[in-house]
mmCIF file of C-alpha atoms and ligand atoms in Angstrom:
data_model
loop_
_atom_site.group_PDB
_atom_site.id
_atom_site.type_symbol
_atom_site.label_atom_id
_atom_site.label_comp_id
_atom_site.label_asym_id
_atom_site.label_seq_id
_atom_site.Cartn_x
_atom_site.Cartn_y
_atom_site.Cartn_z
ATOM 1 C CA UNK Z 510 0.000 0.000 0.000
ATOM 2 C CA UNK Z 511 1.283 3.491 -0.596
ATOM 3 C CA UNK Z 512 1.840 5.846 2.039
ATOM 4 C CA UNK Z 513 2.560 8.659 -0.336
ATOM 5 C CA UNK Z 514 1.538 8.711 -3.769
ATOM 6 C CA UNK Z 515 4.236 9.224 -5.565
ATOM 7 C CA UNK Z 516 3.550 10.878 -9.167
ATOM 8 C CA UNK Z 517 5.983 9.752 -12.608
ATOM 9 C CA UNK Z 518 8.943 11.352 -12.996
ATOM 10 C CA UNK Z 519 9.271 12.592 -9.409
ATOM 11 C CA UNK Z 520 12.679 12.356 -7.247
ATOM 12 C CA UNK Z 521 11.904 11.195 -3.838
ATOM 13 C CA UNK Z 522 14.903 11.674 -1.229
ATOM 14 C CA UNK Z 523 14.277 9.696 1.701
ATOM 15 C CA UNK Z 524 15.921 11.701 4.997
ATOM 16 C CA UNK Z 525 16.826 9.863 8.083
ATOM 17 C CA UNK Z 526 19.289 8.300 10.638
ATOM 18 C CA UNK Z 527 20.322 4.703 10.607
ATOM 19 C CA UNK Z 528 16.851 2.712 12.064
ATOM 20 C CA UNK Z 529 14.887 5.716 10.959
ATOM 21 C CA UNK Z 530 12.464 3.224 8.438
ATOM 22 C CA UNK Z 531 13.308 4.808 4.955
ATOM 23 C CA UNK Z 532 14.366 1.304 3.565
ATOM 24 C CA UNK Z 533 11.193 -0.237 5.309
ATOM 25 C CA UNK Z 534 8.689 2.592 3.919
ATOM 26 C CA UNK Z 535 11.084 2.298 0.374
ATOM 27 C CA UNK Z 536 9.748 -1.452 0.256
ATOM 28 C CA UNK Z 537 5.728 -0.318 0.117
ATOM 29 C CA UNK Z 538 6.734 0.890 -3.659
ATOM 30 C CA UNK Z 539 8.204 -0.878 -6.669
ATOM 31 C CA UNK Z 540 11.619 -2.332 -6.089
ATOM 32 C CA UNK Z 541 13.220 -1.141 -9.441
ATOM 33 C CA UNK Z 542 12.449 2.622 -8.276
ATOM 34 C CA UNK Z 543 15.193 2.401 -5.310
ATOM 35 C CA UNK Z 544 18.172 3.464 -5.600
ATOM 36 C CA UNK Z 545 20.095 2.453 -2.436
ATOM 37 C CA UNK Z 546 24.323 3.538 -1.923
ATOM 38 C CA UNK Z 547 24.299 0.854 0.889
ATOM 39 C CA UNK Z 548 23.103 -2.138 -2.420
ATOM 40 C CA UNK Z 549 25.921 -0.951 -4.457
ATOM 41 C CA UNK Z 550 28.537 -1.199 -1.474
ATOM 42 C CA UNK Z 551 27.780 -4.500 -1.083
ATOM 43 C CA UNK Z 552 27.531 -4.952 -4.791
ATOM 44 C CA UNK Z 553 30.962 -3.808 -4.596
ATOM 45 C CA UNK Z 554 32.801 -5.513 -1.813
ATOM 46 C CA UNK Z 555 30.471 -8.000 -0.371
ATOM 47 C CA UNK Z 556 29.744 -5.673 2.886
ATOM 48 C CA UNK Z 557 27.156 -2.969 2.899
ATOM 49 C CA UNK Z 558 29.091 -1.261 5.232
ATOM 50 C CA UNK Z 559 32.271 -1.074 3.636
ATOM 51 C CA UNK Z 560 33.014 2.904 2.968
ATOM 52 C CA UNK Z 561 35.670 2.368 1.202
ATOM 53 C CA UNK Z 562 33.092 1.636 -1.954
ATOM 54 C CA UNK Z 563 30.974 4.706 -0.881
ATOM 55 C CA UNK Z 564 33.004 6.350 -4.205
ATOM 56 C CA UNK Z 565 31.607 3.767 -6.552
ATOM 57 C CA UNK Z 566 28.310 3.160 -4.833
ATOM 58 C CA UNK Z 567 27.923 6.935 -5.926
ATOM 59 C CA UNK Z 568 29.191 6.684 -9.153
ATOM 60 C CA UNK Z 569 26.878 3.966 -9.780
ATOM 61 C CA UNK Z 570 23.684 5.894 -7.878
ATOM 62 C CA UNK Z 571 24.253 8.640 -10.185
ATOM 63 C CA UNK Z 572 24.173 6.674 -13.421
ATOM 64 C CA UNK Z 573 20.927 5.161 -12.727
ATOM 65 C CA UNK Z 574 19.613 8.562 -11.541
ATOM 66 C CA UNK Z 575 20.390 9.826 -14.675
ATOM 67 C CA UNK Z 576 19.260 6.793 -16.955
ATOM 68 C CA UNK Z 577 15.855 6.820 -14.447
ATOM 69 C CA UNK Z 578 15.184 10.268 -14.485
ATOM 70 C CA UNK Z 579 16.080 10.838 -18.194
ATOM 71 C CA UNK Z 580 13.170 8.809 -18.618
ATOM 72 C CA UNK Z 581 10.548 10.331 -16.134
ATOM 73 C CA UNK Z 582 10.725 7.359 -13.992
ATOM 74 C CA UNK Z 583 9.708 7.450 -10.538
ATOM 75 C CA UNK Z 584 13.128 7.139 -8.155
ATOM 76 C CA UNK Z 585 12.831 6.340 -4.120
ATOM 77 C CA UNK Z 586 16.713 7.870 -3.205
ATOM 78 C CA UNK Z 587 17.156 5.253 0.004
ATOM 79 C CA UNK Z 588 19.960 6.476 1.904
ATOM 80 C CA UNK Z 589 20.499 8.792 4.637
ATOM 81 C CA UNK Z 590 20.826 11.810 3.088
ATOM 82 C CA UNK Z 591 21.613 14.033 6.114
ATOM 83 C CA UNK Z 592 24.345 15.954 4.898
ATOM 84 C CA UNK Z 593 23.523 18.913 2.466
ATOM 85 C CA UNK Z 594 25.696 18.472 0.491
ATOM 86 C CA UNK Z 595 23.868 15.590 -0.669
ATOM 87 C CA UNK Z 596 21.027 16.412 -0.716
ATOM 88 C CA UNK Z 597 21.975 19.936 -3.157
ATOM 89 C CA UNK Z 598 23.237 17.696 -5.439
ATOM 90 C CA UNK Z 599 20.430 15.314 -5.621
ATOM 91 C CA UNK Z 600 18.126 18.474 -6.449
ATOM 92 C CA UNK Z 601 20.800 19.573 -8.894
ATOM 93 C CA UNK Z 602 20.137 16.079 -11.084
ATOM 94 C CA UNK Z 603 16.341 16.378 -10.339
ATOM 95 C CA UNK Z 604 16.350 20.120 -12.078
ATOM 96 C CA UNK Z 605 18.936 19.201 -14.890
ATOM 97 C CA UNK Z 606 16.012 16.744 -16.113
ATOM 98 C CA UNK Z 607 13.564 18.777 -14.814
ATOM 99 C CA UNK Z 608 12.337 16.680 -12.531
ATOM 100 C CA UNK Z 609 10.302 17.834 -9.580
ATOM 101 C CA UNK Z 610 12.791 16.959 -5.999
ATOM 102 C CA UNK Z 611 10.625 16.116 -2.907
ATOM 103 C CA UNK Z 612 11.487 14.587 0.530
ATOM 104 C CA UNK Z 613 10.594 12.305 3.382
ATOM 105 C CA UNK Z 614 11.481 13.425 6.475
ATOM 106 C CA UNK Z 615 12.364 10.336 9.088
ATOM 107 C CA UNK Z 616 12.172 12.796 11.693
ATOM 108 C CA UNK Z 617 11.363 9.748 14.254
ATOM 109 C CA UNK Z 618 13.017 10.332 18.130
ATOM 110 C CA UNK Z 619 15.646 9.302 18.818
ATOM 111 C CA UNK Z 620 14.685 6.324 21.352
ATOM 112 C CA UNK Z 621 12.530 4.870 18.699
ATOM 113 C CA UNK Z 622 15.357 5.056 15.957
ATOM 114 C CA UNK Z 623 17.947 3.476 18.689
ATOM 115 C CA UNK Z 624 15.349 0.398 19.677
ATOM 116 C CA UNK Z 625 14.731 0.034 15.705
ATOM 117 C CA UNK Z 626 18.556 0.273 14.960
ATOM 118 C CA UNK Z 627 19.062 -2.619 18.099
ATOM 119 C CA UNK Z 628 16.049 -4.915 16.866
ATOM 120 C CA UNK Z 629 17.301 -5.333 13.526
ATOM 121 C CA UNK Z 630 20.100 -7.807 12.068
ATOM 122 C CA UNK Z 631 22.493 -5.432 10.703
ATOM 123 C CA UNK Z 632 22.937 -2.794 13.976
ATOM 124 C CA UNK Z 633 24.442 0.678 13.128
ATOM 125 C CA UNK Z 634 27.246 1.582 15.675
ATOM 126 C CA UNK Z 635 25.105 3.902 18.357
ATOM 127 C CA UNK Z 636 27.952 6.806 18.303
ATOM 128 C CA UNK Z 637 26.598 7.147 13.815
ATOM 129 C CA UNK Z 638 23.259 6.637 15.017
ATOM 130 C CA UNK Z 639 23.441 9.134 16.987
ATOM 131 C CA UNK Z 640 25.574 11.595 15.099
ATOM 132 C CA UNK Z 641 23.195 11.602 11.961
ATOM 133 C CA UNK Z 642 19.688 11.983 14.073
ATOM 134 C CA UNK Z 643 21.713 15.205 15.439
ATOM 135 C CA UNK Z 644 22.485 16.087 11.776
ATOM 136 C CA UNK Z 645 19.060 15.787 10.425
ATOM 137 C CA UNK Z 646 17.219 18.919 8.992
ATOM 138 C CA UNK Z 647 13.897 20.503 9.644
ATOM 139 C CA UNK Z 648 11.487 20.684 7.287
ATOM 140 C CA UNK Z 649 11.971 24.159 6.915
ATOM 141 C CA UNK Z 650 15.256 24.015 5.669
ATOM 142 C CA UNK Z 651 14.681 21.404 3.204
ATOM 143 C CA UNK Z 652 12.414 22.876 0.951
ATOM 144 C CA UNK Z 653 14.660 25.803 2.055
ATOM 145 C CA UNK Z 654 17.379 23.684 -0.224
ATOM 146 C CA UNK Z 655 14.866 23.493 -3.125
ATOM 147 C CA UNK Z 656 12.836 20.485 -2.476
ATOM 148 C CA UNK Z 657 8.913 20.997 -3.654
ATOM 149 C CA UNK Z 658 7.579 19.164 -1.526
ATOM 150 C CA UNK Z 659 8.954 17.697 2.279
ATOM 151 C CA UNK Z 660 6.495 14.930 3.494
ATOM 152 C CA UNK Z 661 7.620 14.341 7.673
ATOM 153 C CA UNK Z 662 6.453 10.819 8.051
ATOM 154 C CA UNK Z 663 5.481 11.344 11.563
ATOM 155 C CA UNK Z 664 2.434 13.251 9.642
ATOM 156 C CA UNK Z 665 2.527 10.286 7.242
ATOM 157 C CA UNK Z 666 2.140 7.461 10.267
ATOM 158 C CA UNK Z 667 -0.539 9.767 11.532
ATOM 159 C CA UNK Z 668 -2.824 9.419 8.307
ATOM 160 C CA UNK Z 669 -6.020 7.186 9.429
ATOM 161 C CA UNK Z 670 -5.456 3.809 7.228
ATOM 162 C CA UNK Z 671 -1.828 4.441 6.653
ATOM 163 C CA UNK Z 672 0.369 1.180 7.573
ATOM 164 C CA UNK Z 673 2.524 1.390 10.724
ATOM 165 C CA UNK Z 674 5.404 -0.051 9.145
HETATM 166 N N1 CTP L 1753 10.862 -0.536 11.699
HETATM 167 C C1 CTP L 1753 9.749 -0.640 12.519
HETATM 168 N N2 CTP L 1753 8.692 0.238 12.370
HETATM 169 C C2 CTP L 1753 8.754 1.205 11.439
HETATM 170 C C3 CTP L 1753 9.885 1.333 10.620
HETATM 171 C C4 CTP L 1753 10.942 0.429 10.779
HETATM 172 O O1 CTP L 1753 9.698 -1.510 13.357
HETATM 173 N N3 CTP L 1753 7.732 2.049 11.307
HETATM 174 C C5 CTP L 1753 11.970 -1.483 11.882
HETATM 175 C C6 CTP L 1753 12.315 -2.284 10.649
HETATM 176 O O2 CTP L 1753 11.561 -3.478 10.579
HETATM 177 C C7 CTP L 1753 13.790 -2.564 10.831
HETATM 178 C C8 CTP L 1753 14.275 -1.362 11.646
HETATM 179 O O3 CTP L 1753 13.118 -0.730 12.161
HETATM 180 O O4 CTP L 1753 13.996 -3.730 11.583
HETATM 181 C C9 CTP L 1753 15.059 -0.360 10.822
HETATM 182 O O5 CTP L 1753 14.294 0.025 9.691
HETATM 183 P P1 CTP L 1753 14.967 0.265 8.271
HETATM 184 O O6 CTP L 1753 13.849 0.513 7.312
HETATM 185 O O7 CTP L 1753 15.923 -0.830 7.950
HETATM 186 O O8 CTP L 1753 15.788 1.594 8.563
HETATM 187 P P2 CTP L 1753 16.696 2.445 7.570
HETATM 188 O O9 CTP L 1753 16.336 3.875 7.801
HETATM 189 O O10 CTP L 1753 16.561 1.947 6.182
HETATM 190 O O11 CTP L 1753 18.157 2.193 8.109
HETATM 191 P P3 CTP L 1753 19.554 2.264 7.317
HETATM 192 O O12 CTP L 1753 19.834 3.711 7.036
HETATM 193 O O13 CTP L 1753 20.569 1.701 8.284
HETATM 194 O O14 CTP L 1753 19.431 1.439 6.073
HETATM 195 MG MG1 MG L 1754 17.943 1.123 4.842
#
């Protein structure tokens, strides 16, 4: 079921610390409209959480951005996307084709993210955890950046019929 409909040809940035639930909320919509650095890491050297292949987990985000979006294809971003840096040149590919940029806020706290994080197979160190909740923007200052449209999915949880995870 969707939690957010997401119109063709639209870049969706997913925002959120380690636990947050972008990959869970990612999995309500097509697979083939992810794009995911922590796939192309392991791709790359068998661990996800290698950074060493962060380099060519980009390199390889940003070709299928470009052959996605070329096309007007719907594309889920699934990382964490807290630094702006990022995130400016996410909306920079999503304007070069024209594409409208929005965002999902994971702007879950910070005792749910940590008890999601520790109930989960692959657990996060707790010092990133919390490093990249502290990091994470307001709403405000991502549309701010240039996004159209910033969707915090503690509004999105809150929608009557909307899945809980
Ligand atoms: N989870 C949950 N309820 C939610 C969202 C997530 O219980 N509403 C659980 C998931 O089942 C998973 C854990 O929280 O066990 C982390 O969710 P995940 O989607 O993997 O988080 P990500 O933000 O994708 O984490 P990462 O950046 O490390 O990939
Ligand atoms: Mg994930």
């Amino acid at each position: 079921m969707d939690l957010l409909n997401l119109p063709a040809s639209v870049l969706c940035t997913l925002v959120g610390p380690p636990g947050s639930g972008k990959s869970t909320f990612a999995a309500h919509y097509p697979d083939s409209w992810r794009v995911c650095l922590d796939v192309y890491r392991r791709l790359a050297t068998d661990s996800e959480a290698d950074q060493s292949a962060t380099p060519v987990a980009a390199e390889i985000q940003a070709l299928l951005l470009d052959a996605r979006l070329s096309r007007g294809l719907t594309t889920l971003v699934d990382s964490t996307n807290v630094f702006a840096h990022v995130r400016t040149s996410l909306i920079a590919r999503a304007r070069y084709w024209q594409r409208p940029a929005v965002a999902v806020l994971f702007d879950v706290p910070l005792p749910t993210v940590e008890a999601q994080n520790a109930g989960r197979d692959r657990v996060v160190p707790l010092h990133i955890v919390r490093e990249h909740h502290q990091l994470l923007p307001d709403a405000d200052q991502l549309q701010r950046e240039g996004f159209t449209a910033v969707h915090p999915i503690s509004e999105l949880l809150a929608t009557p019929g909307a899945p809980r995870r």
